Coordinates of C-alpha atoms and ligand atoms in Angstrom, one line a residue:
M1 CA 44.1 -195.4 113.4
C2 CA 46.2 -192.4 113.0
G3 CA 43.7 -191.1 110.5
I4 CA 40.9 -191.5 113.0
I5 CA 42.9 -189.9 115.8
G6 CA 43.9 -187.2 113.4
S7 CA 40.3 -186.5 112.4
V8 CA 39.1 -186.7 116.0
V9 CA 41.8 -184.2 117.0
I10 CA 40.9 -182.0 114.1
L11 CA 37.3 -182.4 115.1
C12 CA 38.1 -181.4 118.7
V13 CA 40.2 -178.5 117.6
G14 CA 37.4 -177.5 115.3
A15 CA 34.9 -177.8 118.0
I16 CA 37.0 -175.8 120.4
L17 CA 37.5 -173.2 117.8
V18 CA 33.7 -173.1 117.3
V19 CA 33.2 -172.9 121.0
V20 CA 35.9 -170.2 121.4
S21 CA 34.5 -168.2 118.5
C22 CA 31.0 -168.5 120.0
L23 CA 32.3 -167.2 123.3
V24 CA 34.1 -164.4 121.5
T25 CA 31.1 -163.3 119.5
F26 CA 28.3 -164.0 122.0
I27 CA 29.9 -163.4 125.3
A28 CA 33.3 -161.8 125.2
I29 CA 32.6 -159.0 122.8
P30 CA 29.2 -158.0 124.2
S31 CA 30.7 -157.9 127.7
L32 CA 33.6 -155.8 126.4
I33 CA 31.1 -153.5 124.9
E34 CA 28.9 -153.7 127.9
N35 CA 31.8 -152.6 130.1
F36 CA 32.7 -149.9 127.7
V37 CA 29.2 -148.7 127.6
I38 CA 28.9 -148.8 131.4
N39 CA 32.1 -147.0 131.9
S40 CA 31.1 -144.3 129.5
V41 CA 27.8 -143.5 131.1
V42 CA 27.9 -143.9 134.9
L43 CA 28.4 -140.7 136.7
L44 CA 32.0 -140.6 137.9
E45 CA 33.6 -137.4 138.8
D46 CA 35.7 -135.6 136.2
T47 CA 34.5 -137.6 133.3
I48 CA 33.0 -136.5 130.0
Q49 CA 29.7 -138.0 130.9
M50 CA 29.6 -136.0 134.1
E51 CA 30.3 -132.8 132.1
R52 CA 27.5 -133.8 129.6
F53 CA 25.2 -134.5 132.6
E54 CA 25.8 -131.0 134.1
D55 CA 25.7 -129.1 130.9
V56 CA 23.7 -130.9 128.2
P57 CA 25.6 -130.2 125.0
F58 CA 22.6 -129.8 122.7
Y59 CA 19.2 -128.2 122.8
L60 CA 15.8 -129.7 122.4
N61 CA 13.0 -128.3 120.3
F62 CA 10.2 -127.3 122.6
S63 CA 7.2 -126.6 120.5
V64 CA 4.1 -124.9 121.7
T65 CA 0.8 -125.0 119.7
I66 CA -1.9 -122.5 120.7
F67 CA -5.5 -123.1 119.9
N68 CA -6.7 -119.9 118.3
I69 CA -10.4 -119.3 118.6
S70 CA -11.8 -118.4 115.2
N71 CA -15.3 -117.5 116.4
P72 CA -14.8 -115.3 119.5
N73 CA -18.2 -113.5 119.1
E74 CA -20.1 -116.7 119.0
V75 CA -18.2 -117.9 122.1
L76 CA -19.1 -114.7 124.0
N77 CA -22.7 -115.4 123.1
G78 CA -22.5 -118.9 124.6
G79 CA -21.5 -120.8 121.4
V80 CA -19.0 -123.6 121.2
A81 CA -15.5 -122.4 120.3
A82 CA -14.0 -123.4 117.0
V83 CA -10.3 -123.5 117.2
D84 CA -7.4 -123.6 114.7
E85 CA -4.0 -124.8 115.7
S86 CA -1.6 -121.9 115.6
G87 CA 2.1 -122.9 115.6
P88 CA 4.2 -124.6 116.5
Y89 CA 6.1 -121.8 118.1
V90 CA 9.4 -123.5 118.6
Y91 CA 11.7 -122.7 121.5
R92 CA 15.2 -124.0 121.9
L93 CA 15.3 -125.6 125.3
Y94 CA 18.8 -125.6 126.9
Q95 CA 19.1 -127.8 129.9
G96 CA 21.6 -128.1 132.7
R97 CA 22.0 -129.7 136.1
N98 CA 23.4 -127.9 139.0
V99 CA 25.0 -130.6 141.1
S100 CA 25.1 -130.0 144.8
G101 CA 26.1 -133.3 146.2
L102 CA 27.8 -136.6 145.4
E103 CA 27.6 -139.3 148.0
D104 CA 28.4 -143.0 147.4
D105 CA 26.0 -144.1 144.7
L106 CA 23.8 -140.9 144.8
I107 CA 24.0 -137.6 143.1
T108 CA 21.9 -134.6 144.1
Y109 CA 21.1 -131.7 141.6
R110 CA 18.6 -129.2 140.4
K111 CA 17.7 -129.0 136.8
T112 CA 17.8 -125.7 135.0
E113 CA 16.0 -124.9 131.8
Y114 CA 16.5 -122.0 129.5
F115 CA 14.2 -121.2 126.5
E116 CA 15.1 -119.2 123.4
F117 CA 12.7 -118.5 120.6
D118 CA 13.7 -120.1 117.3
A119 CA 12.4 -117.8 114.7
E120 CA 13.6 -120.0 111.8
A121 CA 12.0 -123.2 113.1
S122 CA 8.8 -121.4 113.9
Y123 CA 8.4 -119.7 110.6
P124 CA 5.9 -118.5 109.4
Y125 CA 4.7 -118.0 113.0
T126 CA 6.3 -115.3 115.1
E127 CA 6.2 -114.3 118.7
D128 CA 4.4 -111.1 117.6
D129 CA 1.4 -113.1 116.2
I130 CA -1.9 -112.2 117.9
V131 CA -3.8 -115.2 119.0
T132 CA -7.4 -115.3 120.4
I133 CA -7.7 -117.5 123.5
I134 CA -9.7 -118.0 126.6
N135 CA -8.6 -115.4 129.1
V136 CA -7.2 -117.8 131.7
P137 CA -6.4 -115.4 134.5
Y138 CA -9.7 -113.5 134.0
H139 CA -11.7 -116.7 134.6
A140 CA -9.4 -117.7 137.4
I141 CA -10.0 -114.4 139.2
I142 CA -13.8 -114.6 138.8
Q143 CA -13.9 -118.1 140.1
I144 CA -11.7 -117.3 143.1
A145 CA -13.8 -114.2 143.8
E146 CA -17.0 -116.3 143.6
R147 CA -15.7 -118.8 146.0
N148 CA -13.9 -116.7 148.5
F149 CA -15.3 -113.2 148.3
P150 CA -19.0 -113.6 147.2
E151 CA -19.7 -110.1 148.7
L152 CA -17.3 -108.6 146.2
M153 CA -19.1 -110.1 143.2
S154 CA -21.4 -107.1 142.7
V155 CA -18.6 -104.6 142.5
L156 CA -16.1 -106.8 140.7
P157 CA -17.1 -105.6 137.3
L158 CA -16.0 -102.1 138.3
A159 CA -12.6 -103.5 139.2
M160 CA -12.0 -105.7 136.3
N161 CA -10.7 -102.9 134.1
G162 CA -8.2 -101.9 136.6
I163 CA -7.0 -105.4 137.0
F164 CA -6.9 -106.5 133.4
G165 CA -6.5 -103.3 131.4
Q166 CA -6.6 -104.1 127.7
Y167 CA -7.2 -107.8 128.5
N168 CA -10.5 -107.1 130.3
N169 CA -12.5 -109.7 128.4
P170 CA -13.5 -113.4 128.8
I171 CA -11.6 -114.0 125.6
M172 CA -8.4 -112.2 125.0
N173 CA -6.3 -111.3 121.9
V174 CA -2.8 -111.6 123.0
R175 CA 0.7 -111.6 121.6
A176 CA 1.8 -115.3 121.4
G177 CA 5.2 -114.5 122.9
D178 CA 3.6 -112.7 125.8
L179 CA 1.4 -115.7 126.5
V180 CA 4.2 -118.2 126.3
I181 CA 7.1 -116.6 128.0
D182 CA 7.2 -112.8 128.0
K183 CA 4.3 -112.5 130.5
I184 CA 0.9 -110.8 130.4
P185 CA 0.7 -108.0 132.9
M186 CA -2.2 -107.6 135.3
C187 CA -2.9 -105.2 138.2
T188 CA -0.7 -102.5 136.8
R189 CA -3.3 -99.8 137.7
P190 CA -5.8 -101.5 139.9
G191 CA -7.8 -98.5 141.3
I192 CA -9.5 -98.6 144.6
I193 CA -11.7 -101.7 144.3
G194 CA -9.2 -103.5 142.1
T195 CA -6.6 -103.2 144.9
I196 CA -8.5 -105.6 147.0
A197 CA -8.9 -108.1 144.2
C198 CA -5.2 -107.7 143.3
A199 CA -4.2 -108.5 146.9
A200 CA -6.2 -111.7 146.5
I201 CA -4.4 -112.4 143.2
R202 CA -1.0 -111.8 144.7
E203 CA -1.9 -114.3 147.4
M204 CA -3.0 -116.8 144.8
A205 CA 0.3 -116.3 143.0
S206 CA 2.1 -118.1 145.9
T207 CA 0.4 -121.3 145.0
A208 CA 0.0 -120.9 141.2
D209 CA 3.0 -121.6 139.1
N210 CA 1.8 -119.4 136.2
I211 CA 1.2 -116.3 138.2
E212 CA 4.1 -114.2 139.4
V213 CA 4.2 -111.0 141.6
Q214 CA 6.5 -108.3 140.2
D215 CA 8.6 -105.9 142.3
D216 CA 6.1 -103.0 141.7
G217 CA 3.2 -105.1 143.1
S218 CA 1.8 -105.9 139.6
V219 CA 1.2 -109.5 138.7
T220 CA 2.0 -111.4 135.5
F221 CA 0.7 -114.5 133.8
S222 CA 2.5 -116.7 131.4
I223 CA 2.8 -120.4 130.5
L224 CA 6.6 -121.0 130.6
A225 CA 8.1 -118.1 132.5
N226 CA 8.1 -120.0 135.7
K227 CA 10.4 -122.6 134.2
H228 CA 12.7 -120.2 132.3
N229 CA 16.0 -119.8 134.1
V230 CA 14.6 -121.2 137.4
A231 CA 16.1 -124.1 139.3
S232 CA 13.9 -127.1 139.7
P233 CA 13.2 -128.9 143.0
K234 CA 16.0 -131.2 144.1
Y235 CA 16.6 -134.5 142.4
E236 CA 18.4 -137.3 144.1
V237 CA 19.3 -140.1 141.7
Y238 CA 21.6 -143.1 141.4
R239 CA 24.9 -142.7 139.7
G240 CA 24.9 -146.3 138.4
L241 CA 28.2 -147.2 140.2
T242 CA 26.9 -150.3 142.0
E243 CA 24.2 -151.2 139.5
P244 CA 24.5 -149.5 136.0
R245 CA 20.9 -150.4 135.3
N246 CA 19.9 -147.9 138.0
L247 CA 21.7 -145.0 136.4
G248 CA 19.6 -141.9 136.6
I249 CA 16.8 -143.6 138.5
I250 CA 15.3 -141.1 140.9
R251 CA 15.4 -142.0 144.6
H252 CA 13.9 -138.7 145.8
F253 CA 12.3 -135.7 144.1
D254 CA 11.9 -132.6 146.2
G255 CA 12.9 -134.6 149.2
L256 CA 10.2 -137.4 148.8
P257 CA 10.1 -140.8 147.2
Y258 CA 6.7 -140.2 145.8
F259 CA 4.5 -137.3 144.4
N260 CA 1.6 -135.8 146.4
Y261 CA -0.5 -134.5 143.6
W262 CA -2.9 -137.4 143.1
T263 CA -5.6 -139.2 145.0
D264 CA -4.3 -141.7 147.6
E265 CA -6.3 -144.5 149.2
E266 CA -7.2 -144.9 152.8
G267 CA -6.4 -148.1 154.5
E268 CA -8.7 -149.8 157.0
D269 CA -7.4 -148.1 160.0
G270 CA -7.1 -144.7 158.4
E271 CA -3.5 -144.8 157.2
V272 CA -2.7 -143.4 153.8
I273 CA -1.8 -145.9 151.1
K274 CA 0.1 -144.1 148.3
S275 CA -1.6 -144.7 145.0
R276 CA 0.3 -145.8 142.0
C277 CA -0.4 -142.4 140.4
N278 CA 1.9 -140.8 142.9
D279 CA 4.8 -143.2 142.0
I280 CA 8.0 -141.6 141.0
N281 CA 9.3 -144.0 138.4
G282 CA 12.4 -143.8 136.3
T283 CA 14.6 -140.9 135.5
D284 CA 14.3 -137.1 135.0
S285 CA 13.7 -137.7 131.3
G286 CA 17.1 -136.3 130.3
I287 CA 19.1 -139.5 131.1
F288 CA 18.4 -143.2 130.7
P289 CA 20.2 -146.2 132.0
P290 CA 22.3 -148.4 129.7
L291 CA 21.7 -152.0 128.6
L292 CA 18.1 -151.7 127.8
N293 CA 16.0 -154.7 127.1
R294 CA 13.2 -154.0 124.6
N295 CA 10.8 -156.1 126.6
N296 CA 11.1 -153.8 129.6
N297 CA 9.4 -150.4 129.6
L298 CA 11.2 -147.3 130.6
Y299 CA 9.8 -144.7 132.9
A300 CA 10.6 -141.0 133.4
I301 CA 8.9 -138.2 135.3
N302 CA 7.5 -135.2 133.5
T303 CA 7.2 -132.3 135.9
D304 CA 4.9 -130.4 133.5
I305 CA 2.2 -132.9 134.2
C306 CA 3.4 -133.9 137.7
R307 CA 3.6 -137.6 137.1
S308 CA 5.6 -140.6 135.8
V309 CA 5.2 -141.5 132.2
E310 CA 5.7 -145.0 130.8
L311 CA 7.7 -145.3 127.6
R312 CA 7.5 -148.5 125.5
F313 CA 9.8 -149.9 122.9
Q314 CA 8.5 -148.8 119.5
G315 CA 11.1 -150.1 117.1
E316 CA 14.7 -150.0 116.0
V317 CA 15.9 -146.8 114.5
E318 CA 19.2 -145.3 113.5
F319 CA 20.6 -142.1 114.9
E320 CA 23.7 -140.8 113.0
D321 CA 24.4 -144.4 111.8
I322 CA 24.2 -145.8 115.3
P323 CA 21.5 -148.4 115.7
A324 CA 19.1 -147.4 118.5
Y325 CA 15.9 -148.3 120.1
R326 CA 13.0 -145.8 120.0
Y327 CA 10.8 -145.6 123.1
S328 CA 7.8 -143.4 123.3
A329 CA 4.7 -142.7 125.3
N330 CA 1.4 -143.1 123.5
E331 CA -2.2 -142.9 124.6
W332 CA -1.7 -145.7 127.1
F333 CA 0.0 -143.3 129.5
L334 CA -3.4 -141.6 129.9
D335 CA -5.1 -144.8 130.9
N336 CA -6.6 -144.2 134.3
D337 CA -8.4 -147.4 135.0
D338 CA -8.0 -147.3 138.8
G339 CA -9.1 -143.6 138.7
C340 CA -6.3 -142.2 140.9
F341 CA -5.7 -139.4 138.4
C342 CA -9.2 -138.2 138.8
L343 CA -9.5 -135.2 141.1
N344 CA -13.2 -134.4 140.6
T345 CA -12.5 -130.7 140.6
T346 CA -13.2 -130.0 136.9
A347 CA -16.7 -130.0 135.6
G348 CA -18.0 -130.1 132.1
I349 CA -15.8 -132.7 130.4
T350 CA -16.3 -135.6 132.7
Q351 CA -17.5 -139.1 132.3
E352 CA -20.2 -140.6 134.5
N353 CA -17.7 -141.7 137.1
G354 CA -16.4 -138.2 137.6
C355 CA -13.2 -138.7 135.8
L356 CA -12.3 -136.6 132.8
F357 CA -12.8 -138.0 129.3
K358 CA -9.9 -140.1 128.1
G359 CA -7.2 -137.9 126.6
A360 CA -7.6 -135.1 129.1
M361 CA -5.7 -134.8 132.4
E362 CA -6.8 -132.7 135.3
L363 CA -3.9 -130.4 136.3
Y364 CA -5.6 -128.6 139.2
S365 CA -3.2 -129.9 141.8
C366 CA -0.2 -129.8 139.5
V367 CA -0.3 -126.3 138.1
G368 CA -1.3 -124.6 141.3
K369 CA -4.1 -124.6 143.8
C370 CA -6.0 -121.8 142.1
H371 CA -8.7 -122.6 139.6
L372 CA -7.2 -121.9 136.2
Y373 CA -9.7 -122.2 133.5
C374 CA -9.5 -124.4 130.5
I375 CA -6.6 -123.3 128.4
I376 CA -5.6 -125.9 126.0
L377 CA -2.1 -126.0 124.8
L378 CA -0.1 -128.6 123.0
F379 CA 3.5 -129.0 124.1
C380 CA 5.3 -130.8 121.4
F381 CA 8.8 -132.0 121.9
G382 CA 11.1 -132.3 118.9
T383 CA 11.6 -135.7 117.4
A384 CA 15.0 -136.2 119.0
S385 CA 13.7 -135.4 122.4
P386 CA 14.3 -138.2 124.8
L387 CA 10.7 -138.1 125.8
S388 CA 8.4 -138.0 122.8
I389 CA 5.0 -137.8 124.3
C390 CA 2.1 -138.6 122.1
C391 CA -1.6 -138.5 122.8
I392 CA -5.2 -138.1 122.1
D393 CA -6.9 -139.6 119.2
R394 CA -9.7 -137.1 119.2
L395 CA -7.4 -134.2 118.4
Q396 CA -5.4 -136.3 116.0
C397 CA -2.1 -135.1 116.9
S398 CA 1.0 -137.1 117.7
G399 CA 4.2 -136.2 119.4
N400 CA 2.2 -134.1 121.8
V401 CA 0.7 -134.0 125.2
L402 CA -2.6 -132.3 125.9
L403 CA -2.5 -130.1 128.9
L404 CA -5.7 -128.9 130.4
F405 CA -5.0 -126.3 133.0
I406 CA -8.2 -126.3 135.0
Ligands
NAG501 C1 15.3 -128.9 116.1 O1 14.8 -128.3 114.9 C2 15.7 -128.0 114.0 C3 15.1 -127.3 112.8 O2 13.7 -127.6 112.7 C4 16.4 -129.3 113.5 O3 17.4 -129.0 112.6 C5 17.1 -129.9 114.8 O4 17.7 -131.2 114.4 C6 16.0 -130.1 115.8 N1 16.7 -130.6 117.0 C7 16.3 -131.5 117.8 C8 17.1 -131.9 119.0 O5 15.2 -132.1 117.6
NAG502 C1 -6.1 -116.2 115.2 O1 -7.4 -116.1 114.8 C2 -7.8 -114.7 114.5 C3 -9.2 -114.8 114.1 O2 -10.0 -115.1 115.2 C4 -6.9 -114.2 113.3 O3 -7.2 -112.9 113.1 C5 -5.5 -114.3 113.7 O4 -4.6 -114.0 112.6 C6 -5.1 -115.8 114.1 N1 -3.8 -115.8 114.5 C7 -2.9 -116.7 114.1 C8 -1.5 -116.6 114.6 O5 -3.2 -117.5 113.2
NAG503 C1 24.1 -123.7 141.6 O1 23.6 -123.7 142.9 C2 24.3 -122.9 143.8 C3 23.7 -123.1 145.2 O2 22.4 -123.3 145.2 C4 24.1 -121.4 143.3 O3 24.8 -120.5 144.2 C5 24.7 -121.3 141.9 O4 24.5 -120.0 141.4 C6 24.1 -122.3 141.0 N1 24.8 -122.3 139.7 C7 24.1 -122.2 138.5 C8 25.0 -122.2 137.3 O5 22.9 -122.0 138.5
NAG504 C1 5.4 -147.2 138.3 O1 6.0 -148.5 138.0 C2 5.2 -149.6 138.5 C3 6.0 -150.9 138.1 O2 7.3 -150.7 138.4 C4 3.9 -149.6 137.8 O3 3.1 -150.7 138.3 C5 3.2 -148.3 138.1 O4 2.0 -148.2 137.4 C6 4.0 -147.1 137.6 N1 3.4 -145.9 138.0 C7 3.1 -144.9 137.1 C8 2.4 -143.7 137.6 O5 3.3 -145.1 135.9
NAG505 C1 -14.8 -138.7 142.1 O1 -16.2 -139.0 141.9 C2 -16.5 -140.4 141.8 C3 -17.9 -140.6 141.4 O2 -18.7 -139.6 142.0 C4 -16.1 -141.2 143.0 O3 -16.3 -142.6 142.8 C5 -14.6 -140.9 143.3 O4 -14.2 -141.5 144.5 C6 -14.3 -139.4 143.4 N1 -12.9 -139.2 143.5 C7 -12.4 -138.3 144.3 C8 -10.9 -138.1 144.3 O5 -13.1 -137.6 145.1

């Protein structure tokens, strides 16, 4: 009897121990860790994470690859361009956030970015390399003139030299550093006819991110200068205090809960139905919420391409001995089955339905309202970038996004 009771008791104690240890391993410890994780990421004032949020303590590698035309003379005679990838030209991208408001569960800030050329990581490429590319501003000016000032077209050739100086050619040889960030000058000595054209260019500059008016009235063009040391539009995001899984999720960007770049639909009685392309999903791509579930996708917005990007779980990795999940965006993010990313403004590389071929994105509404012509650049983020964007089977690159400024 005793023996039986004894063994039942032992069994019970054993079972309780098992239950207790199960609770400890499967419930208690994870929730301790969960709380620890939550407390070390949500955006409370005067915490290390807030400091990290405001002044990101590491830089990202921002790589730019330029397509260098190797047969410029053939292209000028109507041939198809043959291009070599030149680069990557690696820039250290330092990021910060200038916080202007904390209110309940929301934080308001502008992002700031600062680029610095990394000569070592770029070796053997240097900022002084001369690359041969399509002369983007040149084609933009001609298209604008054709559309808006057809009466000027006959005299335009006389003005082009004054506008473009040494870059007065449909294809330009340009210093890589000037193209990317140091700015290509235009309208420095416009002459009489050029003055009119330059006035039009200055006007265009107000809607085109890549064109900037200088104090002396001249105009500059570059790919990144408009981001360098310039505050972004305002972000309003969740601090994660009431729901940690919302940490960093954008509520409003530039004052709105959606983008306005892409094609919306019209309802039956004429009201506008926001298309999914204009969704603002996820975070600013520099912060992600905790407690991820690998079955759920992440989203972040990428302001270079004016849209949300879907990131999917790719596998388990280790970062400095800490197990981690790797998420990335692959070609799926260019899926455009419902067509709302089609703007129908770009000709020449379109499918029958008017949309661009898969792998290309039309950035007409994103980069600025002026018609910038076909410069192809690959922006590659470093491997440790929170947003590793991949693309485009036809160009056989990975870790990149193809940008067509058209
Ligand atoms: C940037 O590149 C350098 C050198 O190529 C590398 O040591 C560093 O880890 C990279 N940083 C990131 C954040 O990818
Ligand atoms: C770009 O191509 C031209 C030939 O078209 C060549 O002279 C030049 O060295 C190339 N530049 C780079 C950086 O590879
Ligand atoms: C942050 O924003 C304020 C107000 O807009 C501005 O005065 C200040 O210079 C900014 N600080 C930084 C570090 O950019
Ligand atoms: C935004 O997220 C929703 C699901 O939450 C998804 O259906 C939609 O396609 C996403 N939009 C973009 C542009 O990725
Ligand atoms: C683009 O063109 C296609 C085919 O002509 C049409 O179905 C689509 O509605 C157009 N989209 C826009 C935004 O105009």
